[in-house]
Short mmCIF file of C-alpha atoms and ligand atoms in Angstrom, two decimals:
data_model
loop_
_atom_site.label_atom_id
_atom_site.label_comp_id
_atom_site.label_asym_id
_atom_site.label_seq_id
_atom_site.Cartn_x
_atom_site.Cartn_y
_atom_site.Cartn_z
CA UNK A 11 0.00 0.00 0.00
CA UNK A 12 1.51 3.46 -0.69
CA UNK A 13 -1.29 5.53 0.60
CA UNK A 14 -4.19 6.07 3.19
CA UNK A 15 -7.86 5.15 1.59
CA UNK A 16 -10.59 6.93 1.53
CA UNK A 17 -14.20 5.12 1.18
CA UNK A 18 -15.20 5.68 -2.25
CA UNK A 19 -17.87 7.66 -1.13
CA UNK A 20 -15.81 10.01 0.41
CA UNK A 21 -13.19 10.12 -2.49
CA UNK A 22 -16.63 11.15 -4.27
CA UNK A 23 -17.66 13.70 -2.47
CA UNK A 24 -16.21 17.75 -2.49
CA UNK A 25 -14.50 19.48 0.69
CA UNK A 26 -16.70 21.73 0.65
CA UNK A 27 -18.90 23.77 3.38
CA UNK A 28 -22.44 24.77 3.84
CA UNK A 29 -22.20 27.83 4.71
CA UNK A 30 -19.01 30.77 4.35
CA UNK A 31 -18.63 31.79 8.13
CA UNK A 32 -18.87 35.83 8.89
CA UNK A 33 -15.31 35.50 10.36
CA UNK A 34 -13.73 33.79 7.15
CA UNK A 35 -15.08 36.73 5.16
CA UNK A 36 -13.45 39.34 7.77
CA UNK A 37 -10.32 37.43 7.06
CA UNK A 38 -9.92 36.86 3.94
CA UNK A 39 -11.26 40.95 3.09
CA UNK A 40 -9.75 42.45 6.24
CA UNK A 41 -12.14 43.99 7.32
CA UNK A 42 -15.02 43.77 10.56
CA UNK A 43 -18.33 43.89 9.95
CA UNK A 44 -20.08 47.07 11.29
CA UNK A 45 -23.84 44.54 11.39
CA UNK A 46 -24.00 40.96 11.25
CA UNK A 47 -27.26 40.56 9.91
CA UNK A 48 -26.53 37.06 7.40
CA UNK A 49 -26.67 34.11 10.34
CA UNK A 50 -30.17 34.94 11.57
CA UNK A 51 -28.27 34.65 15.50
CA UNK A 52 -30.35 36.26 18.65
CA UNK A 53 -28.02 39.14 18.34
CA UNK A 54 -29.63 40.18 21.63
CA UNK A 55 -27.67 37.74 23.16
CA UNK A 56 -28.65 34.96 25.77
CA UNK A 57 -30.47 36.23 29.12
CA UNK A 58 -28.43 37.46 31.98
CA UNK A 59 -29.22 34.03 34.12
CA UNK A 60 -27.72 31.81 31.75
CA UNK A 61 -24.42 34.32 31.52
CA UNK A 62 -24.55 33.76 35.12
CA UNK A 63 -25.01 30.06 34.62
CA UNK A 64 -22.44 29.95 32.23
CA UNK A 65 -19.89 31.83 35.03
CA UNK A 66 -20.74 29.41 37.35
CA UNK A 67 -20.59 26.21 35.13
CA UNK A 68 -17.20 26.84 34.39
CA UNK A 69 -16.25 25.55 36.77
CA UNK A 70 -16.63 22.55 36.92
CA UNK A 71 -16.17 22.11 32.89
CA UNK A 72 -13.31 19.31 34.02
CA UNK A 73 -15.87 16.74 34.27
CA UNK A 74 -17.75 15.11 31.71
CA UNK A 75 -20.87 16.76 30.88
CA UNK A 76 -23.90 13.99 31.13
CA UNK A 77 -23.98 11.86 28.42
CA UNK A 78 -27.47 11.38 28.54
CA UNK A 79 -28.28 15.37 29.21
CA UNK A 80 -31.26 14.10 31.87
CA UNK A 81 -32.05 17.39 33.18
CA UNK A 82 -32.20 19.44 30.40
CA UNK A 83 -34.62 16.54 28.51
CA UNK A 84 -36.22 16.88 32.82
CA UNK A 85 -36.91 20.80 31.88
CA UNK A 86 -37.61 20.16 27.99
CA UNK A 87 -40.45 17.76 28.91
CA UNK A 88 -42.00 19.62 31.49
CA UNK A 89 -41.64 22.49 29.50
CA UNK A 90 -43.49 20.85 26.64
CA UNK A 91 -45.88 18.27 28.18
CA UNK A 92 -44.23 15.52 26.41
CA UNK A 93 -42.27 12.48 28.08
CA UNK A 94 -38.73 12.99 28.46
CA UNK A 95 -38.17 9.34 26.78
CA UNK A 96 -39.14 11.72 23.75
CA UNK A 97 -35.97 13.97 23.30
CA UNK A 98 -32.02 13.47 22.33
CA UNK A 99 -29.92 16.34 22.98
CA UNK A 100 -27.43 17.25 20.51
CA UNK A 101 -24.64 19.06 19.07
CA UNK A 102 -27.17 21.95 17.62
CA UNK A 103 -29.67 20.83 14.90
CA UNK A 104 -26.91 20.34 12.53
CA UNK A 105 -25.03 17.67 14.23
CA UNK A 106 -28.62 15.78 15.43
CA UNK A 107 -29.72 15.74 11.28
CA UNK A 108 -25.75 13.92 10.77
CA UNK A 109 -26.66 11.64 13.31
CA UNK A 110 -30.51 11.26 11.93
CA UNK A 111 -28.74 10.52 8.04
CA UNK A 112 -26.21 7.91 9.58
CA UNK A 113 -29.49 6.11 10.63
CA UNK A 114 -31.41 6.08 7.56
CA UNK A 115 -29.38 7.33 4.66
CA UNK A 116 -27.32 4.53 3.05
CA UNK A 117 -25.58 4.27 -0.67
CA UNK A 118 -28.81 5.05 -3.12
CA UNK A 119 -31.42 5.88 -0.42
CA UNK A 120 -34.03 8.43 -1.35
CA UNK A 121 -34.09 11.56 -0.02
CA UNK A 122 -36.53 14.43 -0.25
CA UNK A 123 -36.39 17.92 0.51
CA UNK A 124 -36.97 21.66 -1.34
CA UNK A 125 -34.34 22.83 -3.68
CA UNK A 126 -32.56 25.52 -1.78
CA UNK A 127 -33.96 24.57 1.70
CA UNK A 128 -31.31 24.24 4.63
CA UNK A 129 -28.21 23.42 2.50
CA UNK A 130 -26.70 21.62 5.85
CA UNK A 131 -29.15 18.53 5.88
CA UNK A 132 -28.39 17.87 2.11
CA UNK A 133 -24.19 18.37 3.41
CA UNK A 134 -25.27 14.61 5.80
CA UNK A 135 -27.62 12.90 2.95
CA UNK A 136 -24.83 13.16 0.50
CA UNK A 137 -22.25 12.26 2.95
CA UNK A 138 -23.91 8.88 3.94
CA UNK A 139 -24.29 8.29 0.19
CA UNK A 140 -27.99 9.77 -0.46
CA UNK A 141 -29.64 10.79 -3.38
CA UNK A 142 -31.19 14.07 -2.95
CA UNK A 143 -34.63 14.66 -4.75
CA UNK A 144 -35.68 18.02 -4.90
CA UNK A 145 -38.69 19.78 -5.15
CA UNK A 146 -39.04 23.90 -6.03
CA UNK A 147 -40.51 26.50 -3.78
CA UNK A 148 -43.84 27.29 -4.42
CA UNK A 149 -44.74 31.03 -3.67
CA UNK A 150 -41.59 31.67 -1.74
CA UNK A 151 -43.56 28.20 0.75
CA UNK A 152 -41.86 25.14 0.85
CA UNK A 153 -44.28 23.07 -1.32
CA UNK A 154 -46.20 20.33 0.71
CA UNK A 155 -48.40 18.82 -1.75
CA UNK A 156 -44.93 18.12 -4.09
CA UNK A 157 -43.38 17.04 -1.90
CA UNK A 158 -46.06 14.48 -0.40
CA UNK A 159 -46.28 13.68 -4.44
CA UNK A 160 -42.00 13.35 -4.50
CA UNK A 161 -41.99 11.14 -1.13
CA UNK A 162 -44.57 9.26 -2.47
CA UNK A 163 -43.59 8.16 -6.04
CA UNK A 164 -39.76 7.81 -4.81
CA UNK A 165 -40.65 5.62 -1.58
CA UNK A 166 -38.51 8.23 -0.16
CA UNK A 167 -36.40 7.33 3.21
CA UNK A 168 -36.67 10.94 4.56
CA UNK A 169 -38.82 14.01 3.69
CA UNK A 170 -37.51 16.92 4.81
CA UNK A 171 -39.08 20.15 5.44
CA UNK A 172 -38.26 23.64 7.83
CA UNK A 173 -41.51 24.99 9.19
CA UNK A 174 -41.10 27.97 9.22
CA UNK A 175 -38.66 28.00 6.45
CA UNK A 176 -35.35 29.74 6.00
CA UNK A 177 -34.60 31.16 3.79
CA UNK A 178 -38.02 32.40 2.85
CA UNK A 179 -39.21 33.15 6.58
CA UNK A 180 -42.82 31.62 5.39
CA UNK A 181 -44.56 29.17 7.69
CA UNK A 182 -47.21 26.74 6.77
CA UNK A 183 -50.27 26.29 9.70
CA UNK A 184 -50.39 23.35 12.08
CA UNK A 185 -53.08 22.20 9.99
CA UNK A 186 -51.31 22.06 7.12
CA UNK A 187 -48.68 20.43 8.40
CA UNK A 188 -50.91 17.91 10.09
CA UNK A 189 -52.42 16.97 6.55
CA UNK A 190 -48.89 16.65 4.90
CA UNK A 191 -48.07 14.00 7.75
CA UNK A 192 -51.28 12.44 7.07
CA UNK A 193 -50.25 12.23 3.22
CA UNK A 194 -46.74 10.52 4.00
CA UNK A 195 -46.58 6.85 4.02
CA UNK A 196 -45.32 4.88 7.56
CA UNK A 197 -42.41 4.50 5.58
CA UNK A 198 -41.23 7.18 4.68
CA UNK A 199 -40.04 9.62 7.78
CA UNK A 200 -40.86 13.39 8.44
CA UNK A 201 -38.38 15.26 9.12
CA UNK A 202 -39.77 18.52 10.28
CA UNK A 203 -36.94 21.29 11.09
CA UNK A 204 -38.30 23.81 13.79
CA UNK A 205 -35.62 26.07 13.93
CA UNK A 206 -37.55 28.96 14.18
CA UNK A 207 -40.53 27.90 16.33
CA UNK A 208 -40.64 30.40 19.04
CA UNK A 209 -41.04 32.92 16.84
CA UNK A 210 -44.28 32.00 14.94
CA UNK A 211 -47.60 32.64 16.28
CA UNK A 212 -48.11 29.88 18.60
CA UNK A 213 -44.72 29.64 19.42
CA UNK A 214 -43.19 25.96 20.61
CA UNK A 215 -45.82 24.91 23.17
CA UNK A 216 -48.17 23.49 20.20
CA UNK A 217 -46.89 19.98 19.69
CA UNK A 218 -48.65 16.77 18.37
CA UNK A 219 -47.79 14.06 20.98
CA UNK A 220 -44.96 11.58 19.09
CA UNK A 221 -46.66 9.69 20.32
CA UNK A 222 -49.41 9.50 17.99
CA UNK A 223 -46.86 10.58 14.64
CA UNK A 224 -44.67 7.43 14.66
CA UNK A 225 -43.18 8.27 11.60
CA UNK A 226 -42.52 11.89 12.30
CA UNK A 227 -39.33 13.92 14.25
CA UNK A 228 -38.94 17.53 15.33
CA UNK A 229 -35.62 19.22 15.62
CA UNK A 230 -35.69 22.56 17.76
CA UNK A 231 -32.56 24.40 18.94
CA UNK A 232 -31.12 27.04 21.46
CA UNK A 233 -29.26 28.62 18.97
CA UNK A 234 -32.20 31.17 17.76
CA UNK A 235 -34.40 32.19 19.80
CA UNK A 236 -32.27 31.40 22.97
CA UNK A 237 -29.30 32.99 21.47
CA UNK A 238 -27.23 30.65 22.28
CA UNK A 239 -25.43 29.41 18.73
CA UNK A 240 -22.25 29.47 19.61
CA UNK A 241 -22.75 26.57 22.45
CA UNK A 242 -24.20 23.93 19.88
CA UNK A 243 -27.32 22.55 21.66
CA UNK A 244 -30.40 20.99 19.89
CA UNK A 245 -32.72 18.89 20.08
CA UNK A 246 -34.97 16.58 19.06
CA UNK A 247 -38.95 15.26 19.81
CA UNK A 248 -39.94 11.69 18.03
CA UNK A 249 -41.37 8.27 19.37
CA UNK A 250 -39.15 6.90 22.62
CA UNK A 251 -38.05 4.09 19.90
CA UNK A 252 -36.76 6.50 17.13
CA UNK A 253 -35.18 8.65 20.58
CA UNK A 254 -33.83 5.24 21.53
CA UNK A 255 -31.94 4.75 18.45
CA UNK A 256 -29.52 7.43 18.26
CA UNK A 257 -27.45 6.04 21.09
CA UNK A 258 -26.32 3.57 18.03
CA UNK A 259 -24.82 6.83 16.38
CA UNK A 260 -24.49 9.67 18.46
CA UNK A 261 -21.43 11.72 20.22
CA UNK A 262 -22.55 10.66 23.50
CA UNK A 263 -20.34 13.64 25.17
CA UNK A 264 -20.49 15.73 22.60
CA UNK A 265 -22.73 18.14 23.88
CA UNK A 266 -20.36 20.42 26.35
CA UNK A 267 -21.42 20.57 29.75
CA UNK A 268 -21.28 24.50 29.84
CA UNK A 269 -23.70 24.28 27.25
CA UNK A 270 -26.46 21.64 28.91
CA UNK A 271 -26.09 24.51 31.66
CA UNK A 272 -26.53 27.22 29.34
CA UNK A 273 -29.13 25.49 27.64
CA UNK A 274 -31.13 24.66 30.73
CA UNK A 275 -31.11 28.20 32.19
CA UNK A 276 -32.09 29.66 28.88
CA UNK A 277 -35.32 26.64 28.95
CA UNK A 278 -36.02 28.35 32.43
CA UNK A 279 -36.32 32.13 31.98
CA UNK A 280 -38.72 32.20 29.71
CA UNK A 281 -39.95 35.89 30.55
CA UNK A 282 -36.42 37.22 28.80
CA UNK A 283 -37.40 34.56 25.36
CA UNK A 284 -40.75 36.50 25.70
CA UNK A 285 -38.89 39.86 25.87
CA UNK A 286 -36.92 39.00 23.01
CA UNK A 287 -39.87 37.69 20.72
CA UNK A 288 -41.25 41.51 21.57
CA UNK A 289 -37.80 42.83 20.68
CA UNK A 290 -37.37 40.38 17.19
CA UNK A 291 -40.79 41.64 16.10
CA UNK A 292 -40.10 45.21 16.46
CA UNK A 293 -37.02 44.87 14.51
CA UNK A 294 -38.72 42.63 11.84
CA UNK A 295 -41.16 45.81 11.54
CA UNK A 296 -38.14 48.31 11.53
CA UNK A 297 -36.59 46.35 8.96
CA UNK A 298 -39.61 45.78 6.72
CA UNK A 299 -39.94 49.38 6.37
CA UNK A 300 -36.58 50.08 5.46
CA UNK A 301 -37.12 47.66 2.69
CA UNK A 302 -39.84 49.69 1.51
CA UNK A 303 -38.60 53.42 2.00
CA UNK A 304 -36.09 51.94 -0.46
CA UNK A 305 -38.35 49.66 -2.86
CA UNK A 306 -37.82 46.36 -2.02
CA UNK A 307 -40.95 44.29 -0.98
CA UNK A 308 -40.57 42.53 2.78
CA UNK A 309 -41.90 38.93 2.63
CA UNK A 310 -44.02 38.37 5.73
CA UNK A 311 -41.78 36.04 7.95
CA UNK A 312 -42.37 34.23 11.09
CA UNK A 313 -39.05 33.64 11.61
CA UNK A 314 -36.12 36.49 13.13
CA UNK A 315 -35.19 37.58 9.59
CA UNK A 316 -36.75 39.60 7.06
CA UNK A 317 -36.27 38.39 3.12
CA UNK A 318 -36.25 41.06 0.83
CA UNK A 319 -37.71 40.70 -2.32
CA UNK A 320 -35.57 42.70 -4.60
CA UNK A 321 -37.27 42.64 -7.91
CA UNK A 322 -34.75 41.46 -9.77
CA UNK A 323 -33.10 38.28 -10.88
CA UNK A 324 -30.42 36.51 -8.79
CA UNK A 325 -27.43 38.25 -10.20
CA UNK A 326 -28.80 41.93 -9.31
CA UNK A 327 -29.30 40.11 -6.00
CA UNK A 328 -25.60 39.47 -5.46
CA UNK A 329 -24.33 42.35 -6.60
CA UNK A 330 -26.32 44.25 -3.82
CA UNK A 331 -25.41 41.55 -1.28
CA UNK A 332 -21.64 42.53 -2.28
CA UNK A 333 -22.09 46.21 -2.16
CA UNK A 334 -23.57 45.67 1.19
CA UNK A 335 -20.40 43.67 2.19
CA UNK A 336 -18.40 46.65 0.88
CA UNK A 337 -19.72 48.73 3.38
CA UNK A 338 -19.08 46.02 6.24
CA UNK A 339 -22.57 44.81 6.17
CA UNK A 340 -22.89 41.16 6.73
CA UNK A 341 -26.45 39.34 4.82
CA UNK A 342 -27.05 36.68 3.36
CA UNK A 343 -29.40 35.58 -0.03
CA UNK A 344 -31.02 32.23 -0.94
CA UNK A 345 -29.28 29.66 -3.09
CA UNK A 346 -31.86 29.20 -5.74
CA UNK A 347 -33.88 30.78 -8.52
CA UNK A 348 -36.27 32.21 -7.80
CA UNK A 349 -36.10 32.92 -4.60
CA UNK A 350 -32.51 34.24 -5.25
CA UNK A 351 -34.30 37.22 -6.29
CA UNK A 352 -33.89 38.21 -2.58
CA UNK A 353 -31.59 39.23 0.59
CA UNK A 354 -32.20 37.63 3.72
CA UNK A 355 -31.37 40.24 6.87
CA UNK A 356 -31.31 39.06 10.63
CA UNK A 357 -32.83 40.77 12.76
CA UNK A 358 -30.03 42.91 14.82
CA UNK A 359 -28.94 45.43 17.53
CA UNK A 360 -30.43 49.07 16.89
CA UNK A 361 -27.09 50.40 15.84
CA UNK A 362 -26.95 47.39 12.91
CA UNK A 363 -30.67 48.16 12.23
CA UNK A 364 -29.04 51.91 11.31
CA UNK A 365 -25.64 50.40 10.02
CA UNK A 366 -28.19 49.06 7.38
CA UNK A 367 -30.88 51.67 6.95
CA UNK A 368 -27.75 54.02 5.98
CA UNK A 369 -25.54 51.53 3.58
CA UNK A 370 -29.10 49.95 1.71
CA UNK A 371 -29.64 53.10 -0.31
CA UNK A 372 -25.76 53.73 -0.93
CA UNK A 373 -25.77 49.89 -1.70
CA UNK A 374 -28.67 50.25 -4.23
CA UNK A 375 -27.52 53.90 -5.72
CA UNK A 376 -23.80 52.24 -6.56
CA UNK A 377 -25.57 49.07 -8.59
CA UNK A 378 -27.96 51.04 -10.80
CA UNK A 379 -27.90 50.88 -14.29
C1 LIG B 418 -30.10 27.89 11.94
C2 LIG B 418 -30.75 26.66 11.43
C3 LIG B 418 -30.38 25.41 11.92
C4 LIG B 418 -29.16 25.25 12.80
O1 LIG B 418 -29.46 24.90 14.06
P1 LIG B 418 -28.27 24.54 15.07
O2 LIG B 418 -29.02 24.02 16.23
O3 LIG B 418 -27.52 25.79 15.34
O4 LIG B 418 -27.43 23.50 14.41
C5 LIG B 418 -31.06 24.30 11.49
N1 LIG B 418 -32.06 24.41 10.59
C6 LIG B 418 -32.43 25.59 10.07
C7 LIG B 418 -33.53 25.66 9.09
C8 LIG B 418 -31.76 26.75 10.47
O5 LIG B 418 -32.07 27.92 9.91
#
């Protein structure tokens, strides 16, 4: 032998990566970003009794966090009404959908989802060897009845679908989403991203028992709403036997144990989430308007961003997106046409609200024809 082997999968597959980080772009243009408005983070930051939890949980960060995370799944099922036999903690949403692909997704296996829907959970299909089926946006909404049709006709493993959606920031009703389950075979698994759910309407309280949706699982995470991204805890709801099963495939310590701390006093003050869902939707309503003072159409969005329809194609898109990074202005755009027609802004501190309000019209001016 006269070198190291890759799988042939993995000889197949690009080094690529989801998503360019905010920091690799400072680097590599030397420059900081005056708003970082592209990674849809609680810029608000996490409440004051978790930074205090954090303090304190460091420490005793020498020992091994609990593999099993019992008191945070404790909080998360009284929290929710749902038994805690019902939840896996994990390394953020991302590292729970690796885990979820290692245990369905072999060489060939079906997978659906919306073409230019969360670009991570496509990153684990491909990397267990999955062929990605993809079905287009409807109306800037993920399309249920396609992709009920998709699941259907390609005896798909997994369907996947974020409710609400990002990039789009639409959200279909529980009732909608109650007759897409209805429409998937037992087969075929639901894979329902929740990123966003404290932010709709009913917020995360309204929950089918798994009980009842064998063939359905929930991801939810503390890195929106609970602003805490940067300590990589998730989770997920489905059927105690589903739960059961990713102890065949999951980093049992990988989920720090600063972060189960964080995590659980974030679960507990849930009058500063409430304060910050008042907070996201002013913003959302600052930032709508500044969309239209400079003609670009808000989409509604019940998520903590605000996609901007532009008007234009996906190129004119771009261009704007890089004339806002020219004036230090970190946003992202969706991958795909046509919703590539649009920016995507987090919502963000008042002085990156007005780090935005002032370089939009600047941005615009400097990309007319
Ligand atoms: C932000 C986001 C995630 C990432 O969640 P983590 O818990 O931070 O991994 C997952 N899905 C969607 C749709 C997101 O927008």
């Amino acid at each position: 032998m006269t070198s190291i082997r890759f799988t042939s999968l993995a000889e197949s597959l690009p080094s690529t990566v989801p998503f360019v980080a905010p920091e690799m772009t400072e680097r590599n243009q030397g420059i900081t970003f005056q708003a970082r408005l592209g990674a849809n983070e609680n810029n608000f930051g996490p409440s004051p009794m978790v930074q205090d939890a954090i303090q304190r949980a460091g420490l005793e960060t020498w020992k091994y966090p609990d593999p099993s995370s019992f008191e945070l799944r404790q909080a998360l099922s009284e929290h929710l009404g749902i038994a805690r036999e019902s939840f896996v903690v994990g390394g953020g949403i991302d590292g729970l959908l690796g885990n979820l692909c290692r245990l369905f997704v072999g060489a060939g296996d079906v997978v659906v989802t919306s073409a230019g829907a969360y670009p991570t959970f496509n990153y684990h299909v491909s990397g267990f060897g999955g062929e990605l089926e993809l079905v287009p946006y409807k109306d800037d909404y993920e399309d249920l009845d396609a992709l009920s049709v998709r699941a259907r006709a390609m005896n798909a493993k997994l369907v996947y679908l974020a409710n609400p959606d990002n990039p789009m920031g639409s959200m279909h009703k529980p009732d909608k989403i109650k007759d897409f389950i209805d429409s998937i075979p037992l087969s075929t698994l639901v894979v329902l991203d929740e990123a966003y759910i404290e932010f709709a309407d009913q917020g995360d309280t309204s929950i089918v028992d798994p009980n009842l949706d064998r063939n359905v699982i929930r991801f939810r995470t503390f890195s929106k709403a609970y602003g805490l991204a940067g300590a990589r805890v998730g989770y997920a709801i489905a059927h105690p036997e589903l739960i059961t099963s990713f102890d065949k495939v999951r980093d049992h310590f990988g989920v720090s144990k600063i972060s189960q701390i964080a995590a659980l006093a974030a679960l507990k003050d849930q009058v500063y989430l409430n304060e910050t869902l008042v907070k996201v939707s002013q913003v959302k309503v600052q930032l709508s308007e500044i969309a239209r003072e400079n003609g670009l159409v808000p989409l509604p969005s019940a998520t903590n961003f605000v996609t901007m329809d532009c008007g234009r194609d996906g190129a004119y898109a771009r261009k704007l997106l890089d004339a806002l990074l020219e004036q230090r202005i970190f946003v992202r755009m969706p991958f795909v046409d046509p919703e590539n027609r649009c920016i995507r802004v987090s919502v963000g501190l008042p002085n990156e609200i007005d780090a935005f309000a002032r370089a939009l019209p600047k941005a615009l001016k400097s990309i007319a024809d």
